[in-house]
Coordinates of C-alpha atoms in Angstrom, one line a residue:
Chain A
M1 CA 24.9 -4.4 24.5
S2 CA 24.7 -7.3 26.2
V3 CA 24.7 -10.8 23.9
P4 CA 24.7 -13.5 26.8
K5 CA 27.6 -17.0 25.8
D6 CA 24.4 -19.3 25.7
L7 CA 22.0 -18.6 24.2
R8 CA 21.9 -19.6 20.2
Y9 CA 20.9 -16.5 17.8
T10 CA 19.2 -15.7 14.0
K11 CA 20.2 -13.6 12.2
T12 CA 17.0 -11.7 12.2
H13 CA 17.4 -10.8 15.5
E14 CA 16.1 -13.9 17.4
W15 CA 17.2 -15.7 20.6
M16 CA 16.7 -19.2 22.5
R17 CA 17.6 -21.2 25.2
R18 CA 17.6 -25.3 24.9
E19 CA 15.4 -26.5 28.3
G20 CA 15.0 -30.2 27.6
D21 CA 12.9 -30.7 24.3
V22 CA 12.1 -27.6 24.0
A23 CA 13.5 -24.1 22.7
V24 CA 12.4 -20.7 24.8
V25 CA 12.4 -17.4 22.1
G26 CA 12.9 -14.1 22.6
I27 CA 14.5 -10.9 20.4
T28 CA 17.7 -9.5 21.2
H29 CA 18.8 -7.2 23.3
Y30 CA 20.0 -5.0 20.1
A31 CA 16.3 -5.5 18.3
Q32 CA 15.0 -4.1 20.4
D33 CA 17.0 -1.7 20.5
Q34 CA 16.6 -0.9 17.4
L35 CA 12.8 -1.2 17.6
G36 CA 12.2 1.0 19.8
E37 CA 9.5 0.9 22.9
V38 CA 7.2 -1.9 22.3
V39 CA 3.7 -0.7 22.2
Y40 CA 1.5 -4.5 20.6
V41 CA 3.1 -8.0 20.4
E42 CA 1.2 -11.1 18.3
L43 CA 1.9 -14.3 19.4
P44 CA 0.4 -17.2 17.7
E45 CA -1.6 -19.4 19.4
V46 CA -0.2 -22.5 21.6
G47 CA -1.0 -26.0 19.3
A48 CA 0.0 -23.8 16.0
Q49 CA 2.9 -25.7 14.0
A50 CA 6.0 -23.3 13.8
A51 CA 7.8 -23.2 10.8
A52 CA 11.5 -22.8 11.1
G53 CA 12.8 -19.0 9.5
E54 CA 9.4 -18.8 8.7
E55 CA 6.7 -15.5 10.1
L56 CA 5.6 -16.5 14.1
G57 CA 4.2 -13.4 15.2
T58 CA 4.6 -9.9 15.3
L59 CA 5.5 -6.6 17.4
E60 CA 4.1 -3.3 17.4
S61 CA 7.1 0.1 18.6
V62 CA 5.4 3.9 18.4
K63 CA 7.6 3.3 15.0
A64 CA 7.2 0.8 13.2
V65 CA 5.6 -3.7 12.9
S66 CA 8.5 -5.8 12.4
E67 CA 7.9 -9.4 12.4
L68 CA 9.5 -12.0 14.5
Y69 CA 10.8 -16.0 12.9
A70 CA 11.2 -18.9 14.5
P71 CA 14.4 -20.4 15.8
V72 CA 13.7 -23.6 15.2
G73 CA 10.8 -26.1 13.2
G74 CA 7.5 -27.7 15.9
E75 CA 5.0 -26.8 18.3
V76 CA 3.9 -23.6 20.3
V77 CA 3.7 -25.2 23.5
E78 CA 3.7 -21.5 25.5
V79 CA 3.2 -18.1 24.9
N80 CA 4.3 -14.7 27.2
E81 CA 0.5 -13.9 28.4
H82 CA 1.8 -10.7 30.4
L83 CA 3.2 -9.6 27.4
S84 CA -0.7 -8.2 26.6
D85 CA -0.6 -6.0 29.7
A86 CA 2.2 -5.2 30.0
P87 CA 4.7 -5.4 25.9
N88 CA 7.5 -2.8 28.0
L89 CA 8.9 -6.9 29.2
V90 CA 10.0 -7.1 25.8
N91 CA 12.1 -4.0 26.9
D92 CA 12.8 -3.8 29.9
D93 CA 14.1 -7.5 30.0
P94 CA 14.8 -9.2 26.5
F95 CA 15.9 -12.6 27.5
G96 CA 14.6 -13.2 30.2
E97 CA 10.7 -12.2 31.2
G98 CA 10.1 -10.6 28.2
W99 CA 11.0 -14.2 26.1
L100 CA 8.5 -14.2 23.4
V101 CA 7.5 -18.5 22.7
K102 CA 8.5 -22.0 23.2
I103 CA 8.4 -24.2 21.1
K104 CA 8.7 -27.8 21.4
I105 CA 12.1 -28.4 18.5
A106 CA 11.6 -31.0 15.7
E107 CA 13.3 -28.8 12.9
E108 CA 16.4 -27.8 13.2
G109 CA 16.7 -24.3 12.3
E110 CA 20.1 -22.2 11.5
T111 CA 22.3 -20.1 14.7
L112 CA 25.0 -18.1 15.7
D113 CA 26.4 -18.4 18.5
A114 CA 27.1 -16.0 20.7
A115 CA 29.7 -14.6 18.9
A116 CA 28.8 -15.0 15.6
Y117 CA 26.1 -12.5 16.4
E118 CA 28.5 -10.5 17.7
K119 CA 30.2 -9.6 14.9
L120 CA 26.6 -9.1 12.8
V121 CA 25.5 -6.5 15.0
A122 CA 28.8 -5.0 15.2
E123 CA 28.1 -4.9 10.7
E124 CA 24.7 -4.5 10.8
S125 CA 25.6 -1.3 12.8
A126 CA 28.7 0.6 11.3
Chain B
M1 CA 5.1 29.3 14.6
K2 CA 2.4 28.1 15.9
H3 CA 1.9 29.4 19.6
R4 CA 0.0 28.4 22.4
P5 CA -3.7 29.4 22.1
L6 CA -4.2 32.4 24.6
R7 CA -6.4 30.3 26.8
E8 CA -7.3 26.6 27.3
E9 CA -9.7 25.1 25.0
P10 CA -11.9 22.2 27.3
L11 CA -13.2 18.7 25.1
I12 CA -16.6 20.0 23.9
F13 CA -18.6 17.2 25.9
E14 CA -16.6 19.7 29.2
H15 CA -18.0 22.8 28.4
N16 CA -21.3 21.0 29.8
G17 CA -22.9 22.1 33.0
N18 CA -19.6 24.7 32.9
R19 CA -22.0 27.7 31.3
Y20 CA -25.5 29.8 31.5
N21 CA -27.4 27.6 28.6
R22 CA -28.0 30.4 27.1
G23 CA -31.4 29.1 25.4
R24 CA -31.9 27.0 22.0
F25 CA -33.5 27.3 19.0
A26 CA -37.2 27.4 19.5
L27 CA -39.7 25.8 16.8
P28 CA -42.8 26.6 16.4
P29 CA -45.6 24.8 17.5
L30 CA -46.6 21.6 16.7
D31 CA -49.3 20.9 14.5
V32 CA -50.2 17.6 14.1
H33 CA -51.2 16.7 17.5
N34 CA -49.2 15.3 20.9
V35 CA -48.3 11.9 21.0
D36 CA -47.8 10.0 23.5
L37 CA -44.9 7.8 22.9
N38 CA -45.2 5.4 26.2
A39 CA -49.1 5.0 25.1
V40 CA -47.8 3.9 20.8
L41 CA -44.0 1.4 22.3
P42 CA -42.7 -0.6 24.0
E43 CA -39.7 1.1 26.5
N44 CA -36.9 -0.4 24.8
Q45 CA -38.5 1.3 21.2
I46 CA -38.3 4.7 22.9
R47 CA -34.7 6.9 22.4
Q48 CA -33.6 7.9 25.7
P49 CA -32.3 11.2 25.9
L50 CA -28.3 10.7 25.8
R51 CA -26.1 11.6 28.9
D52 CA -23.7 13.7 28.9
L53 CA -25.1 15.7 25.1
P54 CA -23.7 19.0 24.3
D55 CA -25.7 21.8 25.0
L56 CA -24.7 24.9 24.0
G57 CA -25.3 27.8 21.7
E58 CA -25.0 28.1 18.4
L59 CA -21.7 30.8 19.2
D60 CA -20.4 28.5 21.7
V61 CA -20.3 25.8 19.1
V62 CA -18.0 28.1 16.1
E63 CA -15.6 29.4 19.0
H64 CA -14.8 25.7 20.0
F65 CA -14.2 24.6 16.4
H66 CA -12.7 27.1 15.1
R67 CA -10.9 28.1 18.5
L68 CA -9.3 24.7 17.7
S69 CA -8.8 24.7 13.4
Q70 CA -6.8 27.4 14.9
M71 CA -4.1 24.4 16.8
N72 CA -3.8 22.8 13.4
F73 CA -1.0 22.7 11.2
A74 CA -2.4 23.0 7.4
V75 CA -1.2 22.1 4.3
D76 CA -2.3 25.9 3.2
E77 CA -0.1 27.5 6.1
G78 CA 3.7 26.6 5.4
L79 CA 6.1 24.0 4.1
Y80 CA 4.6 20.0 4.4
P81 CA 7.5 18.7 4.0
L82 CA 6.3 14.7 3.8
G83 CA 8.7 12.3 1.7
S84 CA 6.4 10.4 0.0
C85 CA 3.1 12.1 0.5
T86 CA 3.3 15.1 -2.4
M87 CA 1.8 17.5 0.3
K88 CA 1.5 20.2 -2.8
Y89 CA -0.2 22.9 -2.8
N90 CA -4.5 22.7 -4.2
P91 CA -5.1 25.4 -6.5
R92 CA -8.3 27.3 -5.9
V93 CA -9.6 27.5 -9.1
N94 CA -9.4 23.7 -9.4
E95 CA -11.6 23.5 -5.7
A96 CA -14.5 26.2 -7.8
A97 CA -14.0 24.0 -10.4
A98 CA -15.3 20.5 -8.4
R99 CA -18.4 23.0 -6.8
L100 CA -19.8 23.8 -10.3
K101 CA -23.8 23.2 -10.3
G102 CA -23.4 20.9 -13.3
F103 CA -20.7 18.7 -11.7
T104 CA -22.4 18.3 -8.0
S105 CA -26.6 18.3 -9.1
I106 CA -25.8 15.2 -10.7
H107 CA -26.3 11.4 -10.6
P108 CA -24.4 8.3 -11.8
L109 CA -27.5 6.8 -13.7
Q110 CA -29.3 10.0 -15.1
P111 CA -29.2 9.6 -18.4
E112 CA -26.3 9.3 -20.5
S113 CA -27.8 12.4 -22.5
Q114 CA -28.4 14.6 -19.5
V115 CA -24.5 14.3 -18.4
Q116 CA -22.3 14.2 -21.9
G117 CA -20.4 17.4 -19.8
A118 CA -19.4 14.7 -16.5
L119 CA -19.0 11.7 -19.0
R120 CA -16.2 13.5 -21.5
L121 CA -14.1 15.5 -18.1
I122 CA -13.7 11.9 -17.2
W123 CA -12.4 10.5 -20.4
E124 CA -10.7 13.5 -21.2
L125 CA -8.6 12.9 -17.7
A126 CA -8.5 9.3 -18.5
E127 CA -6.4 10.6 -22.3
A128 CA -5.2 13.1 -20.0
L129 CA -3.7 10.6 -18.2
K130 CA -3.1 8.2 -20.8
T131 CA -0.2 10.7 -23.1
I132 CA 1.1 11.6 -19.7
T133 CA 2.7 8.0 -18.9
G134 CA 2.9 6.3 -22.6
M135 CA 0.4 3.7 -20.8
A136 CA -2.4 2.2 -23.7
G137 CA -5.1 1.1 -21.3
I138 CA -6.5 3.8 -17.9
T139 CA -9.3 3.0 -15.3
L140 CA -10.5 6.0 -12.8
Q141 CA -12.8 3.9 -10.5
P142 CA -10.2 3.2 -8.1
A143 CA -10.3 5.3 -4.6
A144 CA -6.8 5.8 -3.7
G145 CA -3.6 4.4 -4.1
A146 CA -4.3 1.1 -2.2
H147 CA -6.9 0.5 -4.0
G148 CA -5.4 1.3 -7.0
E149 CA -3.3 -1.2 -6.2
L150 CA -5.3 -3.9 -5.7
T151 CA -7.0 -3.2 -9.0
G152 CA -3.7 -3.2 -10.7
M153 CA -3.1 -6.8 -9.5
L154 CA -5.3 -8.6 -9.7
M155 CA -6.0 -7.6 -14.7
I156 CA -2.0 -9.2 -13.4
R157 CA -4.1 -12.6 -12.5
K158 CA -6.2 -12.4 -14.1
A159 CA -4.4 -12.2 -18.0
L160 CA -2.3 -14.6 -16.1
E161 CA -5.2 -16.3 -15.4
M162 CA -6.0 -16.6 -18.8
R163 CA -3.0 -17.5 -20.4
G164 CA -3.5 -20.5 -18.3
E165 CA -0.2 -19.6 -15.9
H166 CA -0.7 -20.3 -11.8
R167 CA 2.6 -17.8 -10.8
R168 CA 1.4 -17.3 -7.1
Q169 CA 4.7 -15.2 -6.3
V170 CA 5.4 -10.5 -6.2
L171 CA 8.9 -9.8 -5.5
I172 CA 8.9 -6.3 -3.5
P173 CA 12.9 -4.2 -2.9
D174 CA 12.7 -3.4 0.7
S175 CA 12.1 -0.5 -0.6
A176 CA 8.8 -0.1 -1.0
H177 CA 5.8 1.8 0.1
G178 CA 4.8 -1.1 2.8
T179 CA 1.5 -0.8 1.1
N180 CA 2.7 -3.6 -1.8
P181 CA 3.3 -6.1 -0.1
A182 CA -0.2 -5.8 1.7
S183 CA -1.2 -5.3 -1.6
A184 CA 0.1 -8.8 -3.7
T185 CA -1.2 -10.4 -0.5
F186 CA -4.7 -9.0 -1.0
A187 CA -4.8 -10.0 -4.8
G188 CA -4.1 -14.0 -3.3
F189 CA -0.3 -13.8 -4.3
E190 CA 2.6 -14.4 -2.2
A191 CA 5.1 -11.4 -1.3
V192 CA 8.4 -12.5 -1.3
E193 CA 10.9 -8.8 0.2
I194 CA 13.9 -8.5 -2.6
A195 CA 17.5 -6.4 -1.2
S196 CA 18.2 -3.0 -2.1
A197 CA 21.8 -3.4 -3.7
A198 CA 24.2 -1.1 -1.5
D199 CA 23.2 1.7 -3.8
G200 CA 19.0 1.6 -3.1
T201 CA 18.4 0.9 -6.2
V202 CA 17.2 -3.2 -7.1
D203 CA 20.1 -5.6 -7.1
M204 CA 20.4 -7.5 -10.2
D205 CA 22.2 -10.9 -9.1
A206 CA 19.0 -10.6 -6.5
L207 CA 16.0 -10.5 -9.6
D208 CA 18.1 -13.1 -11.6
R209 CA 18.1 -15.3 -8.8
M210 CA 15.3 -14.1 -7.6
M211 CA 12.6 -14.1 -11.0
T212 CA 11.8 -17.2 -10.9
A213 CA 8.6 -19.2 -13.4
D214 CA 6.5 -19.0 -9.9
V215 CA 7.0 -15.4 -10.2
A216 CA 3.5 -12.6 -10.7
A217 CA 5.2 -9.0 -11.5
I218 CA 7.6 -7.4 -9.4
M219 CA 6.3 -4.7 -7.6
L220 CA 8.7 -1.8 -8.1
T221 CA 8.2 2.4 -7.4
V222 CA 10.4 4.7 -9.2
P223 CA 11.9 6.8 -8.2
N224 CA 12.0 4.6 -5.5
T225 CA 10.8 5.4 -2.1
L226 CA 14.4 7.2 -1.0
G227 CA 13.7 9.7 -4.0
V228 CA 16.8 7.3 -6.3
F229 CA 15.5 6.2 -9.7
E230 CA 16.2 3.0 -10.9
P231 CA 18.7 3.6 -13.7
R232 CA 18.3 -0.1 -15.3
I233 CA 14.5 -0.3 -14.9
V234 CA 14.3 -1.2 -19.0
E235 CA 16.3 -3.7 -18.5
I236 CA 14.2 -5.2 -14.9
A237 CA 11.4 -5.2 -16.9
K238 CA 13.3 -6.8 -19.6
L239 CA 14.3 -9.4 -17.5
V240 CA 10.8 -9.9 -15.6
H241 CA 9.3 -9.4 -19.1
D242 CA 11.2 -11.9 -20.6
R243 CA 10.6 -14.5 -17.7
G244 CA 6.9 -14.2 -18.2
G245 CA 6.3 -11.9 -16.0
L246 CA 4.4 -9.1 -15.6
V247 CA 5.5 -5.4 -14.3
Y248 CA 4.0 -3.8 -11.9
M249 CA 4.6 -0.1 -10.7
D250 CA 3.9 2.3 -8.4
G251 CA 3.2 5.9 -8.9
A252 CA 3.2 8.6 -6.1
N253 CA 6.5 9.0 -6.4
L254 CA 5.1 10.3 -10.0
N255 CA 5.8 13.8 -9.7
A256 CA 10.2 13.6 -9.9
F257 CA 9.5 12.6 -13.7
L258 CA 6.5 14.1 -14.5
G259 CA 6.1 15.2 -18.4
K260 CA 9.7 14.2 -18.5
A261 CA 9.6 10.5 -18.9
L262 CA 6.7 8.5 -20.0
P263 CA 6.7 4.7 -17.5
G264 CA 5.0 3.3 -21.1
A265 CA 8.6 3.1 -22.2
M266 CA 10.4 2.0 -19.1
G267 CA 8.2 -0.8 -18.9
A268 CA 5.9 -0.9 -16.8
D269 CA 2.4 -3.2 -17.1
A270 CA 0.5 -1.3 -14.1
L271 CA 0.4 2.3 -13.2
H272 CA -1.2 3.8 -10.6
I273 CA -1.6 7.4 -10.2
N274 CA -2.6 8.8 -6.9
L275 CA -4.3 12.0 -8.1
H276 CA -4.4 13.4 -4.6
K277 CA -0.4 13.6 -4.2
T278 CA 0.8 13.9 -8.5
F279 CA -2.7 15.6 -9.5
S280 CA -3.2 17.9 -5.9
T281 CA -6.1 16.8 -5.2
P282 CA -6.5 18.0 -2.4
H283 CA -5.6 14.6 0.5
G284 CA -4.4 13.4 3.1
G285 CA -7.7 13.5 6.3
G286 CA -8.7 15.7 3.2
G287 CA -9.5 13.3 1.0
P288 CA -11.5 11.5 -0.9
G289 CA -8.5 10.4 -2.6
A290 CA -8.4 8.7 -6.2
G291 CA -5.4 6.3 -7.8
A292 CA -6.7 5.6 -11.3
V293 CA -4.3 2.7 -12.9
A294 CA -2.5 3.3 -15.9
V295 CA -1.9 -0.4 -17.6
S296 CA -0.1 -1.7 -21.0
E297 CA -1.4 -3.6 -23.8
A298 CA -1.7 -6.1 -22.5
L299 CA -4.1 -5.3 -19.8
V300 CA -6.2 -2.9 -21.2
P301 CA -8.8 -6.0 -21.6
Y302 CA -8.6 -6.9 -17.8
L303 CA -9.5 -2.6 -16.7
P304 CA -12.1 -2.6 -14.7
V305 CA -16.3 -0.9 -16.0
P306 CA -18.2 1.0 -16.3
R307 CA -15.5 2.4 -19.1
V308 CA -16.3 6.1 -20.5
V309 CA -16.4 5.4 -24.1
R310 CA -16.4 7.6 -26.8
R311 CA -19.3 6.6 -29.7
D312 CA -19.1 8.3 -32.4
G313 CA -18.9 12.3 -31.5
R314 CA -20.9 10.4 -27.6
F315 CA -19.2 9.8 -24.3
V316 CA -21.4 6.3 -23.7
V317 CA -20.9 3.8 -20.6
Q318 CA -19.9 0.2 -21.4
W319 CA -21.1 -1.5 -18.3
D320 CA -20.0 -5.0 -18.5
D321 CA -17.0 -6.9 -20.7
P322 CA -16.7 -10.7 -20.3
S323 CA -13.1 -10.4 -19.8
S324 CA -12.6 -7.0 -17.3
I325 CA -12.0 -7.9 -13.7
G326 CA -15.2 -6.4 -13.0
P327 CA -16.4 -2.9 -11.0
M328 CA -14.1 -1.6 -8.3
R329 CA -16.4 0.4 -6.5
G330 CA -19.8 1.8 -6.9
F331 CA -19.9 3.4 -10.4
Y332 CA -17.3 6.0 -11.6
A333 CA -14.5 6.8 -9.4
N334 CA -14.6 10.2 -6.6
F335 CA -15.3 11.6 -9.8
L336 CA -14.9 15.3 -8.0
I337 CA -11.0 14.8 -7.4
L338 CA -11.8 14.0 -10.7
V339 CA -12.9 17.6 -11.4
R340 CA -10.0 18.4 -9.7
A341 CA -7.1 17.1 -11.5
L342 CA -8.1 17.7 -15.0
A343 CA -8.2 21.3 -13.7
Y344 CA -4.8 20.2 -12.7
I345 CA -3.7 19.4 -15.7
W346 CA -5.1 20.9 -17.8
G347 CA -4.3 25.0 -15.6
L348 CA 0.1 23.5 -16.5
G349 CA 0.0 21.9 -20.0
P350 CA 2.9 20.2 -21.5
E351 CA 4.9 22.4 -20.6
G352 CA 3.5 23.7 -17.1
M353 CA 3.6 20.2 -15.8
A354 CA 7.6 19.3 -17.3
E355 CA 8.7 22.4 -14.9
T356 CA 7.1 20.9 -12.4
A357 CA 8.9 17.8 -11.8
E358 CA 11.9 20.1 -12.2
T359 CA 11.4 23.0 -9.9
A360 CA 10.3 19.4 -7.0
V361 CA 13.5 17.5 -7.9
L362 CA 16.1 21.0 -7.7
Y363 CA 13.8 21.7 -4.1
A364 CA 15.0 18.0 -2.2
N365 CA 18.3 18.8 -4.5
L366 CA 18.8 22.4 -2.7
V367 CA 17.3 20.7 0.8
R368 CA 20.2 17.4 0.8
H369 CA 23.2 20.0 -0.6
R370 CA 22.4 22.3 2.0
L371 CA 21.8 19.0 5.3
S372 CA 24.0 16.6 3.6
G373 CA 27.3 16.8 6.0
T374 CA 24.9 19.0 8.7
Y375 CA 22.8 14.6 8.4
H376 CA 23.6 11.9 7.8
L377 CA 23.2 10.5 3.6
K378 CA 23.0 6.7 4.2
Y379 CA 22.5 6.6 0.0
D380 CA 24.0 8.7 -1.9
A381 CA 23.1 8.3 -5.3
P382 CA 21.5 11.2 -7.4
S383 CA 18.2 12.0 -5.9
L384 CA 15.1 13.0 -7.4
H385 CA 12.3 15.3 -5.5
E386 CA 12.9 13.5 -1.8
V387 CA 16.0 13.7 0.2
V388 CA 16.2 10.8 2.9
F389 CA 18.3 11.6 5.7
D390 CA 19.1 9.4 8.9
D391 CA 20.2 10.4 12.6
S392 CA 23.1 8.9 13.4
Y393 CA 25.0 12.2 13.5
Q394 CA 22.7 13.6 16.1
H395 CA 22.9 10.1 17.9
A396 CA 26.1 11.1 19.7
H397 CA 23.6 13.1 21.8
G398 CA 21.2 11.2 22.7
V399 CA 18.7 12.8 20.1
T400 CA 16.5 11.2 17.3
N401 CA 14.5 11.1 14.2
V402 CA 11.6 12.4 16.3
D403 CA 13.3 15.3 18.7
I404 CA 13.9 16.6 15.9
S405 CA 10.9 16.5 14.1
K406 CA 8.6 17.5 16.9
R407 CA 11.6 20.6 16.4
L408 CA 10.5 21.4 13.8
L409 CA 7.1 22.6 15.0
D410 CA 8.4 24.4 16.7
Y411 CA 10.0 27.0 14.2
G412 CA 6.7 26.9 12.6
F413 CA 7.1 24.0 10.2
H414 CA 5.7 20.6 9.6
P415 CA 7.6 17.4 9.8
P416 CA 9.4 15.0 7.0
T417 CA 8.3 12.0 7.4
M418 CA 9.7 9.8 10.1
S419 CA 11.6 6.0 9.7
F420 CA 10.3 5.7 6.4
P421 CA 11.8 3.7 4.4
L422 CA 12.8 1.2 7.2
I423 CA 16.2 0.4 4.8
V424 CA 16.8 3.7 6.7
H425 CA 17.4 3.0 10.8
G426 CA 16.0 6.8 12.5
A427 CA 15.3 8.4 8.4
L428 CA 14.1 11.6 7.5
M429 CA 12.7 11.5 5.2
I430 CA 11.7 15.2 3.2
E431 CA 9.8 15.7 -0.6
P432 CA 8.8 19.8 -0.7
T433 CA 7.4 19.3 -3.6
E434 CA 7.5 22.4 -6.1
S435 CA 4.6 24.9 -4.5
P436 CA 7.2 26.9 -2.2
S437 CA 9.1 29.7 -2.3
P438 CA 12.8 28.8 -3.1
E439 CA 12.6 32.2 0.3
E440 CA 10.1 28.7 2.2
V441 CA 12.6 26.3 1.0
A442 CA 15.1 28.2 2.4
S443 CA 14.0 29.2 6.0
F444 CA 13.7 25.2 6.0
C445 CA 17.0 24.2 5.3
E446 CA 17.9 27.1 7.5
A447 CA 15.3 25.9 10.8
M448 CA 17.1 22.5 9.9
L449 CA 20.7 23.7 10.0
S450 CA 19.8 25.0 13.9
I451 CA 18.4 22.3 14.9
A452 CA 21.4 20.5 15.3
K453 CA 23.7 22.7 16.2
E454 CA 20.3 22.8 19.1
A455 CA 21.6 18.7 18.6
A456 CA 25.3 19.2 20.1
E457 CA 24.3 21.8 22.5
A458 CA 21.3 22.4 23.7
P459 CA 20.3 18.5 24.3
E460 CA 17.4 18.3 26.3
L461 CA 15.5 21.4 24.5
L462 CA 15.1 18.7 21.7
H463 CA 13.7 15.7 24.2
D464 CA 11.2 17.8 25.6
A465 CA 10.3 19.2 22.3
P466 CA 7.9 20.9 20.7
H467 CA 7.9 24.1 23.8
E468 CA 5.2 25.9 21.6
T469 CA 2.9 24.0 20.3
P470 CA -0.8 24.5 21.9
V471 CA -0.2 20.9 23.2
G472 CA 3.6 19.6 24.1
R473 CA 5.5 16.5 23.5
V474 CA 2.4 13.7 23.8
D475 CA 2.7 10.1 25.6
E476 CA 2.8 8.5 22.2
V477 CA 4.6 5.1 23.6
E478 CA 0.7 5.0 26.8
A479 CA -1.2 6.1 24.2
A480 CA -0.6 3.2 22.3
R481 CA 0.1 0.5 25.1
H482 CA -3.5 2.1 27.1
P483 CA -4.9 4.3 24.6
R484 CA -8.0 6.3 25.9
L485 CA -10.9 5.9 23.0
R486 CA -14.0 7.5 24.7
W487 CA -14.2 10.2 26.4
E488 CA -16.3 9.3 30.0
A489 CA -18.2 12.2 31.8
G490 CA -16.0 12.5 34.8
E491 CA -12.7 11.3 34.0
A492 CA -10.0 13.7 34.4
T493 CA -8.5 15.4 31.6

């Protein structure tokens, strides 16, 4: 189960990459594996305000509907438009093409480094 | 076992043009003047013939739908162990009662004097359900379980408003039915999840921490969706009441303690009863449903109207009451469902009712005993009417709960509920109910054991399952990602 070292993670299985003052957000490989084939992604509108730790959207798989939580707070500056036609990108490339939203960081949230996240996943899958 | 049909059955639209037109009904000649529509109406108001409308003889239509019906798995065909759905047998005498002319040929606006029997039936069922639940009042109006939840939550909201309180939150365990948070939200509250303790019951420390002055109510399913009875229910209700909250109980699993225990004594303020589950009226596409809501004294003033009350030995309809939350739907209820439910209750009597719960619990525990060790049991607290396994033992062979469920179809059983409750990953939630014979339950267990063996020895057999059904494994992902909801002429199927 891959956990890139250069990302920050949440306890609710989102990842976040800093690009200047913007955070790129997606769900982890572990999260997509637990969810199964994603069939629908509901994301906020560009311009919406995200609050750290609060719900930001939903991901629907054939098995379940799961919430997406914002790792940081701030304005949503971009959403991944490709996902409406190709939600499978979340499964196929969760840390790359399957990114979900970009947030201009205004409020820091509680995040973990890769080692701490790996430990969390190990505990959950035990 | 559901065999493949002897021949392919095309869609009814595809019959068109493929057969000799055997002619339609011959109608008698018109006894009025034939009017040329084009002469009297503008073109846009004249209906054009529908393209591709099937044009078949009566027998062709009968055969088509009969053949389709043979491809279904139905509740009258074998074990249908959908957890949390209580797919019990629908006794035929209930159906006979519901088809009595006196019940089917009346109108809700008929004078009370002409429908005393129907009003009495509503009153009798209400009284019977109050006795069964130990609650002070009841409404039979809601049309289904979730509608009942909303009714209960609106009564709770009103009760708090009358106290001058504006509590916003509703606590809901993570094992709850998805309808609970939806109903709470719909009623204007904020649903707050409360985590389960390691044994699947409510975490008392978490409850103590979260039960603040902003909490309107807790919504609890008893026994919960793991089939585990909440042993501290009285303590939980006391804590919630002491801090000014109310207790909503989801009665979807009432079958587990029917005739054995009283939700009223457990401290419930509102409890919805799925007549279509616990009281054997048809459900699951065979509806309509009925989600009666029983309430404690605290909520009686807010019950919906109209209500049927008895005055001087006669039954009258009370159409209004200023304290009521108002009507939750048109008129009284899905009345003919009430007829079936009362027929079921009177047919069983108090002893029969208790035996129902005993048998349902016995069967679920028979399944639990036979399959434990072969299938993983994440929460092993003693369970009542249903048992939740998961696919983690089979995962080693690349087999999931979906594969197991699909393979069950080849053995002639309906699959259990899958991937619910959400706190059990890869869940297989089994509820046999009291209806099947012990032999049928044993056959189901044998099938499950045999499938576990196949999972280890020939997992590919499960990956491609079902093999024997009219339609094989469908591509659920493709269907969800690119749904085709409408047939179009010339389209390949």
